[in-house]
Short mmCIF file of C-alpha atoms and ligand atoms in Angstrom, two decimals:
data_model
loop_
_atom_site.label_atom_id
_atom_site.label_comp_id
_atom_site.label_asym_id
_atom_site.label_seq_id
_atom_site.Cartn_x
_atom_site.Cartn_y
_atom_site.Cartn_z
CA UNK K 19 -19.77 30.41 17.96
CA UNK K 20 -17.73 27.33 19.45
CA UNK K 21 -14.71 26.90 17.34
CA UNK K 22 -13.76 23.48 17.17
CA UNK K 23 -10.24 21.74 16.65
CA UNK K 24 -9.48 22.97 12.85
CA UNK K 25 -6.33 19.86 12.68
CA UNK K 26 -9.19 17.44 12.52
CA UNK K 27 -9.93 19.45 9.10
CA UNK K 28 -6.48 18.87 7.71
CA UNK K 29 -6.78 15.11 8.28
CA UNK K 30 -6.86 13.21 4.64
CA UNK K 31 -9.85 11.25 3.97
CA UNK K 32 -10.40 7.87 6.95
CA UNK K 33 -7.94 6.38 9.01
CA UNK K 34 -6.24 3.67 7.31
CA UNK K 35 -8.00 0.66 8.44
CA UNK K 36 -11.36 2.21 7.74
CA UNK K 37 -10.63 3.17 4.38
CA UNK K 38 -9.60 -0.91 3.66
CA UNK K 39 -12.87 -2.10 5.54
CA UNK K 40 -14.90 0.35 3.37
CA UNK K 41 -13.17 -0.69 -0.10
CA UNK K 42 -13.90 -4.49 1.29
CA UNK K 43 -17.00 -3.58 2.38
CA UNK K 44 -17.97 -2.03 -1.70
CA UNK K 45 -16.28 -5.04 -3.35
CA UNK K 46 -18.42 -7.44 -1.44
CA UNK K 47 -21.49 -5.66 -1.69
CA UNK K 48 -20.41 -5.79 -5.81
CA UNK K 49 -19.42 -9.53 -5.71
CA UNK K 50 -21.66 -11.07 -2.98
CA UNK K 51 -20.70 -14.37 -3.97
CA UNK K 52 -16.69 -13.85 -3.21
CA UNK K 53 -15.70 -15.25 0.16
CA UNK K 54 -12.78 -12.68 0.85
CA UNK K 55 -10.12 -13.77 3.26
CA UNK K 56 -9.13 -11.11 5.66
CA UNK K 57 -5.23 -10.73 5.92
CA UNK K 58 -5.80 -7.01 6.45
CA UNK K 59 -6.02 -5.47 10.06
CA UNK K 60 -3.82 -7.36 12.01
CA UNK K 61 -6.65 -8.61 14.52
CA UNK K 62 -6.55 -11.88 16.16
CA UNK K 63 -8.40 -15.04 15.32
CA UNK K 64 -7.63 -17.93 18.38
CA UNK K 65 -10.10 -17.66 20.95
CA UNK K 66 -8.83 -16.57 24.40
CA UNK K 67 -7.00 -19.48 26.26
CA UNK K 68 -8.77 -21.61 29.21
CA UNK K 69 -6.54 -19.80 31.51
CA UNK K 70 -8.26 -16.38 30.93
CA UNK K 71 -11.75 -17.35 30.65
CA UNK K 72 -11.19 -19.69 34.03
CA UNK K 73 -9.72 -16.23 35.69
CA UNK K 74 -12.79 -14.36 34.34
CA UNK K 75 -15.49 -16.61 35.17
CA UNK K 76 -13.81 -16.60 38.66
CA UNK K 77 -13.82 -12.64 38.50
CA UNK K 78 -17.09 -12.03 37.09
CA UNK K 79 -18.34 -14.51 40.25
CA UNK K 80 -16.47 -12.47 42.62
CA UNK K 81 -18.55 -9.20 41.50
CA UNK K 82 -21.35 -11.01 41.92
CA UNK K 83 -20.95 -11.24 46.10
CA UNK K 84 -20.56 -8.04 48.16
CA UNK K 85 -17.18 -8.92 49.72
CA UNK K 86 -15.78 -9.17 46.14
CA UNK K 87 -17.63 -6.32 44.04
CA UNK K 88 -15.37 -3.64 42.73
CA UNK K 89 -16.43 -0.78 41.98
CA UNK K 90 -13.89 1.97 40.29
CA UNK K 91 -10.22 0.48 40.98
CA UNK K 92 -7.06 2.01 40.67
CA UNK K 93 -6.90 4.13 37.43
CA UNK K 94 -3.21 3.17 36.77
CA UNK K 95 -4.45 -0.84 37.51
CA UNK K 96 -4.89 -3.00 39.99
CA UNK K 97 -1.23 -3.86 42.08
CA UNK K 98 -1.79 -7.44 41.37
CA UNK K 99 -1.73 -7.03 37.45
CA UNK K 100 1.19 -4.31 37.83
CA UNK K 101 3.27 -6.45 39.93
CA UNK K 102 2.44 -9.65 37.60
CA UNK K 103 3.82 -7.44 35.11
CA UNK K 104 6.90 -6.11 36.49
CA UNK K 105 7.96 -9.50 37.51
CA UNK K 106 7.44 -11.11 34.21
CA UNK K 107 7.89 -9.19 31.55
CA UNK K 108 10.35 -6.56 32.82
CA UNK K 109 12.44 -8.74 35.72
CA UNK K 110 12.55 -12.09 34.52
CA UNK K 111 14.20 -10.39 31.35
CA UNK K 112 16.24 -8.70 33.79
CA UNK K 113 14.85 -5.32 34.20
CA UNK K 114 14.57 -3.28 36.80
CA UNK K 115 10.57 -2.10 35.81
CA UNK K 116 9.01 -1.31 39.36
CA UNK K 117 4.86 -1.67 39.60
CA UNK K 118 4.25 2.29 40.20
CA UNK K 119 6.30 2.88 36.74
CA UNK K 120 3.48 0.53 34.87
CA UNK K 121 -0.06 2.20 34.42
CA UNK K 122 -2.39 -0.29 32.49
CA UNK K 123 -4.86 0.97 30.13
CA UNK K 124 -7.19 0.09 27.51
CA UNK K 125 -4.63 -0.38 24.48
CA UNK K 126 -1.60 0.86 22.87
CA UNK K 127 -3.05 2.45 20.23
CA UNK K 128 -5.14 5.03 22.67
CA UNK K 129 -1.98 5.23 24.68
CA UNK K 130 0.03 5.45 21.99
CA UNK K 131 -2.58 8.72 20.79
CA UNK K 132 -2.95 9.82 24.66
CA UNK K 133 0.19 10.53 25.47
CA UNK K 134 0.40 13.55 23.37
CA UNK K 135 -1.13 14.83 26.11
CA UNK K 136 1.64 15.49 28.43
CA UNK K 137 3.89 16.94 25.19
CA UNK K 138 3.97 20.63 24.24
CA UNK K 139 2.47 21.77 20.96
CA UNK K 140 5.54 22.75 19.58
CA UNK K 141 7.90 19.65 19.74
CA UNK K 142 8.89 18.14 16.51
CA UNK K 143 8.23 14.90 15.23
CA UNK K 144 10.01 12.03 14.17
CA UNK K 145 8.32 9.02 12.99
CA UNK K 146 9.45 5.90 10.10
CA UNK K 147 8.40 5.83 7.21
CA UNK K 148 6.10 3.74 6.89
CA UNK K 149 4.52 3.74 10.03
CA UNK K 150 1.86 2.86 11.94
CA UNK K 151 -1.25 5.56 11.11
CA UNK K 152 -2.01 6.20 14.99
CA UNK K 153 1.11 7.68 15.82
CA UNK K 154 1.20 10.77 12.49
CA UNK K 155 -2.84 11.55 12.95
CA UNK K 156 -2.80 12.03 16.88
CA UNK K 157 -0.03 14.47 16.45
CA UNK K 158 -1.82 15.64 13.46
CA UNK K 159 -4.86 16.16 15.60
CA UNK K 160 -3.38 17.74 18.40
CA UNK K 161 -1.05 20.32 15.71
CA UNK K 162 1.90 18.87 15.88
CA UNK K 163 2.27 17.69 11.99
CA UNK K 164 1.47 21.23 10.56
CA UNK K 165 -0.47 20.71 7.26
CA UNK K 166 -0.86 18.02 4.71
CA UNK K 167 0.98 18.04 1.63
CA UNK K 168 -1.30 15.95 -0.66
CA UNK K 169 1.43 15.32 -3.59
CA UNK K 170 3.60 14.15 -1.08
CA UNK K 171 1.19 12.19 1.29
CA UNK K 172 3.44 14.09 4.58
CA UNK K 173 2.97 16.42 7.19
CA UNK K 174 5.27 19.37 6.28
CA UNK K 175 6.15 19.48 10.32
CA UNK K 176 7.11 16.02 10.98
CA UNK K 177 10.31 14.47 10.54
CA UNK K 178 9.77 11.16 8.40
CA UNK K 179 12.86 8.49 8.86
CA UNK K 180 12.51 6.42 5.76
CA UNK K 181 12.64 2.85 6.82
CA UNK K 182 13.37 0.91 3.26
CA UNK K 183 15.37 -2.16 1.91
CA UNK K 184 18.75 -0.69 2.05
CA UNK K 185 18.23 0.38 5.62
CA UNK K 186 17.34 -3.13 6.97
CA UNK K 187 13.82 -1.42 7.40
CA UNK K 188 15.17 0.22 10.29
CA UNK K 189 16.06 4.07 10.44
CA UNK K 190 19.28 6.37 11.60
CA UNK K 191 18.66 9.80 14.23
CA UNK K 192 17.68 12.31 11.84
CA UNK K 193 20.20 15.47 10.84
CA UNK K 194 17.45 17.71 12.33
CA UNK K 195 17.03 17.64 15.61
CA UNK K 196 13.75 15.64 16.92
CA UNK K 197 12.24 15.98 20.39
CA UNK K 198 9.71 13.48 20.01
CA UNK K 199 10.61 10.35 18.12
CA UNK K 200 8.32 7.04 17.78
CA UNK K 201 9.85 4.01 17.54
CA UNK K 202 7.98 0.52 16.60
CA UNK K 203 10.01 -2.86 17.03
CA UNK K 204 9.22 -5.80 16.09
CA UNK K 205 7.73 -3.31 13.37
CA UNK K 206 4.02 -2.49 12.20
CA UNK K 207 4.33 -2.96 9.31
CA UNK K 208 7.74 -4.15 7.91
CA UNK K 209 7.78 -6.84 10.38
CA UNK K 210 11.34 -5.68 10.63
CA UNK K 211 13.47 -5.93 14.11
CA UNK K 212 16.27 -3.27 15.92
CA UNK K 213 19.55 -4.88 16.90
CA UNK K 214 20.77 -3.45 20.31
CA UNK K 215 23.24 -1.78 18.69
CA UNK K 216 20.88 0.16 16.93
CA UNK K 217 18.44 1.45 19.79
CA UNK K 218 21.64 2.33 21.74
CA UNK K 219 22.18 4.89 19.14
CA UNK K 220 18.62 5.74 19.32
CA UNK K 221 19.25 5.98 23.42
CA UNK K 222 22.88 7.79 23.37
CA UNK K 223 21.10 10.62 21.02
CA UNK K 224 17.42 11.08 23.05
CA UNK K 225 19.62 11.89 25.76
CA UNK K 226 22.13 13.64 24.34
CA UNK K 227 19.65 16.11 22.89
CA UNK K 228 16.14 15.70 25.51
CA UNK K 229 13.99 13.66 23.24
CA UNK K 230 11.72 11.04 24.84
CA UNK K 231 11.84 8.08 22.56
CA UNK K 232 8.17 6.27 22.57
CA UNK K 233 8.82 2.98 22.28
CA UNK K 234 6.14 0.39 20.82
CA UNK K 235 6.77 -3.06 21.93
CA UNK K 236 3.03 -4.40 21.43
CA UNK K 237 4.72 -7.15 19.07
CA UNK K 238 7.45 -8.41 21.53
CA UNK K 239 6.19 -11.86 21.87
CA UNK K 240 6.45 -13.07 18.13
CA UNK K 241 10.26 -12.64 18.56
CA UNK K 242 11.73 -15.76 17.55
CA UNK K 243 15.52 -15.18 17.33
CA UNK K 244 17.56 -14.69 21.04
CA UNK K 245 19.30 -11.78 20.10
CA UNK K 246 16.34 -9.51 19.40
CA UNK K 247 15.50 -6.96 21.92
CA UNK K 248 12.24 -7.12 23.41
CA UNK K 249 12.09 -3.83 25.19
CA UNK K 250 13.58 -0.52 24.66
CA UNK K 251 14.57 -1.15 29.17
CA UNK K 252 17.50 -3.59 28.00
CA UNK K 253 19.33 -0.67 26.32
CA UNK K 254 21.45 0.76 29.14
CA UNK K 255 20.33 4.75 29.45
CA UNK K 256 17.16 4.01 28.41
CA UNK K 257 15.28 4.91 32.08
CA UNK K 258 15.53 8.16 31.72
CA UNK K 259 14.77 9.12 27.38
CA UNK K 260 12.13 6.22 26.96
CA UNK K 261 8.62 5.32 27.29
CA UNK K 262 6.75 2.27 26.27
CA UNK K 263 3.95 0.60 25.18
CA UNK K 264 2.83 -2.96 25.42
CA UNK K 265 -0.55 -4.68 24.91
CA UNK K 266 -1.93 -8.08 25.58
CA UNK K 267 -4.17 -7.73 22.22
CA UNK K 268 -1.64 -9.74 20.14
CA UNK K 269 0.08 -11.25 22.80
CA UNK K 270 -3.14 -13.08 24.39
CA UNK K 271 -5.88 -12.16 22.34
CA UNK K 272 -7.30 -9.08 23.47
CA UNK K 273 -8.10 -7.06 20.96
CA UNK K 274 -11.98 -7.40 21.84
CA UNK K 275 -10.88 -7.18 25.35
CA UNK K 276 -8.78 -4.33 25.51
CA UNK K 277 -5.77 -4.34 28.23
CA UNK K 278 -2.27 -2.72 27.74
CA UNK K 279 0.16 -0.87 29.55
CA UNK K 280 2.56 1.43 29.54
CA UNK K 281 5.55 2.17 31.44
CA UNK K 282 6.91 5.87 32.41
CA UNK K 283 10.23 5.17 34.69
CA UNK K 284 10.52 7.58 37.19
CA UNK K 285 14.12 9.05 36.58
CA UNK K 286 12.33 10.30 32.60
CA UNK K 287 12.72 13.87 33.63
CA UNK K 288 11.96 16.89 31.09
CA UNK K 289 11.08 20.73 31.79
CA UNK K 290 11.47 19.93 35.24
CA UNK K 291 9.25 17.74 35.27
CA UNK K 292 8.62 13.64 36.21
CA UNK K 293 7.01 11.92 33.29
CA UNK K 294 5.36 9.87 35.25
CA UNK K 295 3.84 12.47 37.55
CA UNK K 296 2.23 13.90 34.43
CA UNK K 297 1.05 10.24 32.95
CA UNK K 298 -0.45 9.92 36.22
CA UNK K 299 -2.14 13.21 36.25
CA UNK K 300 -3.32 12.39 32.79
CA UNK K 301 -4.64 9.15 33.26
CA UNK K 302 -6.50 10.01 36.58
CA UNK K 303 -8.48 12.84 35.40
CA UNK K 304 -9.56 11.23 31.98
CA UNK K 305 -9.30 7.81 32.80
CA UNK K 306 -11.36 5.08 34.89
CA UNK K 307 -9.25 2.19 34.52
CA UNK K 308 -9.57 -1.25 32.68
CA UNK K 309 -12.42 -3.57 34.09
CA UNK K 310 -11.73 -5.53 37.53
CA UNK K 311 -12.85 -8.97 35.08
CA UNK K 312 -10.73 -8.00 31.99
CA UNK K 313 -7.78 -7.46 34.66
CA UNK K 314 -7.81 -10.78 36.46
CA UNK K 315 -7.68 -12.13 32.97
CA UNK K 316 -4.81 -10.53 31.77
CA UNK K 317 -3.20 -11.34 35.11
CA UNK K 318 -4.11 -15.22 34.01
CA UNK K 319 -1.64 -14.79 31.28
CA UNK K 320 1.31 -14.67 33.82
CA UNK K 321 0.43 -18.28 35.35
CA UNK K 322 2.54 -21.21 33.57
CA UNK K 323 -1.17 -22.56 32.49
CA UNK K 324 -1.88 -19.12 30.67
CA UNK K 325 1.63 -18.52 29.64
CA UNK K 326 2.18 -22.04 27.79
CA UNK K 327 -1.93 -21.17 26.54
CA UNK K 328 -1.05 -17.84 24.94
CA UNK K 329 2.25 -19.41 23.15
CA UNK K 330 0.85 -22.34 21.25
CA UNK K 331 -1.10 -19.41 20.05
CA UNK K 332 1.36 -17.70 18.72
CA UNK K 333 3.03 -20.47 17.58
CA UNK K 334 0.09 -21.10 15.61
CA UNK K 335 0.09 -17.13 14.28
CA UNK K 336 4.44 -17.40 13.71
CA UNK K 337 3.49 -20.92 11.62
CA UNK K 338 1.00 -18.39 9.42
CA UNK K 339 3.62 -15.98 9.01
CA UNK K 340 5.96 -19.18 7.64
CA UNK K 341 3.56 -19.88 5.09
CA UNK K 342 3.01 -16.46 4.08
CA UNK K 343 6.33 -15.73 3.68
CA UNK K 344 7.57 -19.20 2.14
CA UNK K 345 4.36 -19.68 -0.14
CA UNK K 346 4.46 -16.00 -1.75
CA UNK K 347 8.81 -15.79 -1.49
CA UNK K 348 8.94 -19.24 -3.30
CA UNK K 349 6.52 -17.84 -5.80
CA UNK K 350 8.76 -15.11 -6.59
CA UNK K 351 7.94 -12.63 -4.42
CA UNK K 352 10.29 -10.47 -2.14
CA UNK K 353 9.03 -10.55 0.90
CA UNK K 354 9.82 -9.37 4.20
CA UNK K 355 9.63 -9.56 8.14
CA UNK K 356 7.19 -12.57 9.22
CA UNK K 357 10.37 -13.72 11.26
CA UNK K 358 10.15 -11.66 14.46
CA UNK K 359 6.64 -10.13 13.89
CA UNK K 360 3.32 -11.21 12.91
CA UNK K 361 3.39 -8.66 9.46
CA UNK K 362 4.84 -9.65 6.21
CA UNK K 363 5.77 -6.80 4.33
CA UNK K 364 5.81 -7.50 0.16
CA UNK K 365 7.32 -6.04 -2.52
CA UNK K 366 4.36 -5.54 -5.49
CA UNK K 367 5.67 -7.40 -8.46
CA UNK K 368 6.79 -5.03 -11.60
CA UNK K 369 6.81 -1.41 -9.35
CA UNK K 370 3.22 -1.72 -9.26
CA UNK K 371 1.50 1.01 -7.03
CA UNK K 372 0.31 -0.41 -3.50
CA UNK K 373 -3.49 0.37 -3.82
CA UNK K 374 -3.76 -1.24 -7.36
CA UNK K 375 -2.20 -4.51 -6.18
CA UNK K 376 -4.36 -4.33 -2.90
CA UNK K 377 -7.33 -4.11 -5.95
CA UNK K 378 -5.90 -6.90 -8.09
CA UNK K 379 -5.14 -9.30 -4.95
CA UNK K 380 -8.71 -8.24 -3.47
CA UNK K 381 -10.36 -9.03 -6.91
CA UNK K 382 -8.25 -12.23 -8.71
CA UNK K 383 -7.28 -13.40 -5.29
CA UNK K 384 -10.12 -12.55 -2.95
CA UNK K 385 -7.36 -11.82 -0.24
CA UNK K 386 -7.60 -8.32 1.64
CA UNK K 387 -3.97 -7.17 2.28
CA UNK K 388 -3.11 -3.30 3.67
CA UNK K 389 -1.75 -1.27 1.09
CA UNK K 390 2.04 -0.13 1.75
CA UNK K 391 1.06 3.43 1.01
CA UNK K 392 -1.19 4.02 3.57
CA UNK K 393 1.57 3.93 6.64
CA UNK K 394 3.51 6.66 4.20
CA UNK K 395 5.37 7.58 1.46
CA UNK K 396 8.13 5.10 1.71
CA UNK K 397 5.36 2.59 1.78
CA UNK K 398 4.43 2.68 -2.06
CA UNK K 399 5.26 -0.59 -3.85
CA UNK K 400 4.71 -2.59 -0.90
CA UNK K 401 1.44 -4.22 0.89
CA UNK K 402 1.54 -5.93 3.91
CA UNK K 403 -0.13 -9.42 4.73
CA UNK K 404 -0.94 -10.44 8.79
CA UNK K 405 -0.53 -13.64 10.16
CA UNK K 406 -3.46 -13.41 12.60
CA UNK K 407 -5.84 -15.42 10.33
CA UNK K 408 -7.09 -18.91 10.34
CA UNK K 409 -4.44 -21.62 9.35
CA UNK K 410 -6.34 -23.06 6.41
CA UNK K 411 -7.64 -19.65 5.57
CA UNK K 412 -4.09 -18.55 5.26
CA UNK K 413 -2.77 -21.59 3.42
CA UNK K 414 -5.79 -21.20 0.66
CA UNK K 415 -5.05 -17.45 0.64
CA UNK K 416 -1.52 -18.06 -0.07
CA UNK K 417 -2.77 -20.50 -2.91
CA UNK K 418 -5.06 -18.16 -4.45
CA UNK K 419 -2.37 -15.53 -5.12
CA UNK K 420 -0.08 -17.88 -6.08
CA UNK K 421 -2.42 -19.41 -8.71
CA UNK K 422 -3.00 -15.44 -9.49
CA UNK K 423 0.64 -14.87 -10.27
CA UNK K 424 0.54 -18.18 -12.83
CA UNK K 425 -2.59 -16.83 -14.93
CA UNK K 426 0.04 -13.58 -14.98
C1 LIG X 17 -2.85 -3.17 12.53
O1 LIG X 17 -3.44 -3.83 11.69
O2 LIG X 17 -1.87 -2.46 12.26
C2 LIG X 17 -3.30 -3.23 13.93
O3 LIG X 17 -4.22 -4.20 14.15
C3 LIG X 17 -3.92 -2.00 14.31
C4 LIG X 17 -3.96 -1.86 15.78
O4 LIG X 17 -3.39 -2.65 16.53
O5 LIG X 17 -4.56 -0.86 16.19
#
C-alpha cells in the first residue's frame, strides 16, 4: 500500500487565502445583493503597462516564425532577463549580483516553498510571527514544523520570532539556535521595514552560527523612504548566509503572469556544499523555465518606458495605502505599515479577536480584509488591509468602515 506524505495530515484546515475566499465566497452566496470590496489577497488591479504588452506582442510574433520559435530555454532563464536583472536591480544599487547567481522562476511563493528542497529534514526553523502562510506549511509539509498545537495555533518544532508593536514589528536572533531563518522586508503583513542595522545583526549571527537567512524582498519597490534597505546584498557578509527572493507580481503586475527570481551567490557554502550548485540541480530536474513571451516582458520592465510604466503604478497602489492608512488612523484606528509596503496592518478596536472583526467589517462594511490570526499567533487583534485595489474602490471602502465605526 503506497504510503503517502503523513505532514500533509497535520496541516490545519486551508491555506490562509483559501479559507478568506471561501468565507467571501458563503457571505455572498447569503447576501447576493452586497457588492464586497476585495482588500484581502494582496493581488494586483492596474493592467500590465504598454511596455510589457509591446515586448509580448513582439515575442509572441517572434514564436510565430521559425528563426524565432523557442522551444524549452534555459531553466534558470534566459541571459538577457538575468543580465537585465543583475544590472538593474542588484548593480545600479551597487551590488555585485552576477547573472549565473539569478535563476528566474515562476514566483516567490513556489520558490519561497521549493527551496526546502535543497535543506535537510532536520534543520530548525525560525520564522516571525506573523508571517506569511507559505513559508510555516512548506516546512510543515516537508517535516520540518513537527506537529500542530491547535490551542496554540504553532508548530511545536519551529522557532516563532514574535514581530509586535514594541518590537517595531521587526524581530531579534532567537536564544535557540536556528539554522534556517525566513526573513520578509518590506513585511507581509505588518507592512513593517528592517533598518540596516538590524539585518546586519541578522547577517553577523547566520554566519556566526551556519544559518542561511531566506530573504523575501518581493515588496522592495513600494519603499518610499532612502534609508530602507531593499535587499538583504547591501548588508556587508551577506554573500555567503543569504538567499533571496524577488518577484515582478507586485512590482509590474504579474501575478497572472508569473515571473520571479531568486538569487543563490556562489560563495553561500554549507555541508560542503555550493548553494547554488544544488538550486541549480533542483531547478533543472523539476523545472522547465518561465515562458520565452512572459520573459521578454519582464525584461520590458528594465527599459526607461517600462520602468517609469510600472512606477506610476505603484504610485497609484502607495496613494491607496495613504488613504487606507490616513482614512482608518484619522478615524481612530492604530494602524500600521502602508509606508514602505503595500499592507496596512490594524489594530481591531476594543481587543476584538481578528476573525470576528474580519466578520463585522465583511458584513457592516462589505470590505474583505485578512484576518491577523491567520499569519500566527502574534497576529490576533490585528487584520490587515492591501493597497492593490481600485482607487475609488479603496476610497469608498475606507468610507464604509468609517461610517461603520460612527453607527458604533
Ligand atoms: C498575500 O496576499 O499575502 C499575497 O498576495 C500572497 C502571495 O503573494 O502569494
Amino acid at each position: 500500500m503506497v504510503k503517502i506524505n503523513e505532514n500533509y495530515l497535520k496541516l490545519p484546515g486551508s491555506y490562509l487565502f483559501s479559507e478568506v475566499a471561501r468565507r467571501i465566497a458563503a457571505y455572498t452566496a447569503a447576501h447576493p445583493q452586497a457588492r464586497i470590496t476585495k482588500l484581502s489577497i494582496g493581488d494586483v488591479t492596474r493592467p500590465l503597462v504598454p511596455a510589457v504588452i509591446e515586448a509580448m506582442h513582439r515575442a509572441v510574433d517572434e514564436m510565430g516564425t521559425a528563426e524565432g520559435f523557442h522551444g524549452y530555454g534555459p531553466e534558470q532563464g534566459y541571459p538577457f532577463l538575468r543580465e537585465a536583472i543583475a544590472r538593474h536591480d542588484y548593480a545600479a544599487r551597487g551590488m555585485d549580483v552576477k547573472p549565473e547567481e539569478i535563476f528566474v522562476s515562476d514566483g516567490a511563493k513556489s520558490d519561497c516553498g521549493n527551496i526546502g528542497d535543497i535543506f535537510g529534514a532536520d534543520n530548525t526553523v525560525a520564522v516571525c510571527d506573523p508571517v506569511y502562510p507559505v513559508y510555516v506549511d512548506t516546512n510543515a509539509m516537508a517535516g520540518r514544523a513537527g506537529d500542530y498545537v491547535e490551542e496554540l495555533g504553532k508548530w511545536n518544532k519551529l522557532i516563532y520570532m514574535p514581530c509586535v508593536e514594541a518590537n517595531g514589528f521587526s524581530p531579534e536572533p532567537p536564544s535557540e539556535k536556528a539554522d534556517l531563518i525566513y526573513l520578509c522586508f518590506p513585511n507581509n503583513p505588518t507592512g513593517a521595514t528592517a533598518t540596516r542595522e538590524q539585518l546586519k545583526v541578522w547577517v553577523d549571527y547566520a554566519n556566526a552560527n551556519g544559518s542561511v537567512i531566506l530573504y523575501d524582498s518581493a515588496y522592495e519597490a513600494f519603499i518610499t523612504r532612502p534609508d530602507v534597505p531593499h535587499s538583504i546584498f547591501e548588508i556587508e557578509g551577506a554573500r555567503t548566509c543569504a538567499i533571496e527572493f524577488r518577484s515582478f507580481s507586485k512590482t509590474a503586475g504579474f501575478t497572472g503572469n508569473r515571473c520571479a527570481y531568486t538569487v543563490v551567490p556562489m560563495e553561500l557554502e554549507r555541508g560542503g556544499a555550493k548553494l547554488n550548485s544544488l538550486w541549480n540541480r533542483r531547478q533543472t530536474t523539476k523545472f522547465n523555465g518561465v515562458p520565452y513571451i512572459v520573459q521578454r516582458g519582464a525584461e520590458a520592465v528594465y527599459t526607461p518606458q517600462g520602468r517609469a510604466q510600472i512606477m506610476e503604478n505603484i504610485a497609484y497602489y502607495q496613494r491607496n495605502a495613504q488613504v487606507i492608512r490616513e482614512g482608518l488612523t484619522a478615524a481612530g484606528l492604530e494602524c500600521f505599515g502602508g509606508v514602505d509596503a503595500p499592507y496596512i496592518w490594524l489594530k481591531t478596536p476594543n481587543g476584538m479577536g481578528s476573525w470576528e472583526f474580519f466578520d463585522l467589517v465583511l458584513d457592516q462594511a462589505n470590505v474583505a480584509t485578512t484576518p491577523g490570526a491567520g499569519f500566527g499567533p502574534s497576529g490576533e487583534g490585528y487584520i490587515r488591509l492591501t493597497a492593490f485595489g481600485d482607487a475609488g474602490d479603496t476610497v469608498q471602502a475606507v468610507d464604509r468602515i468609517r461610517e461603520m465605526l460612527r453607527r458604533g
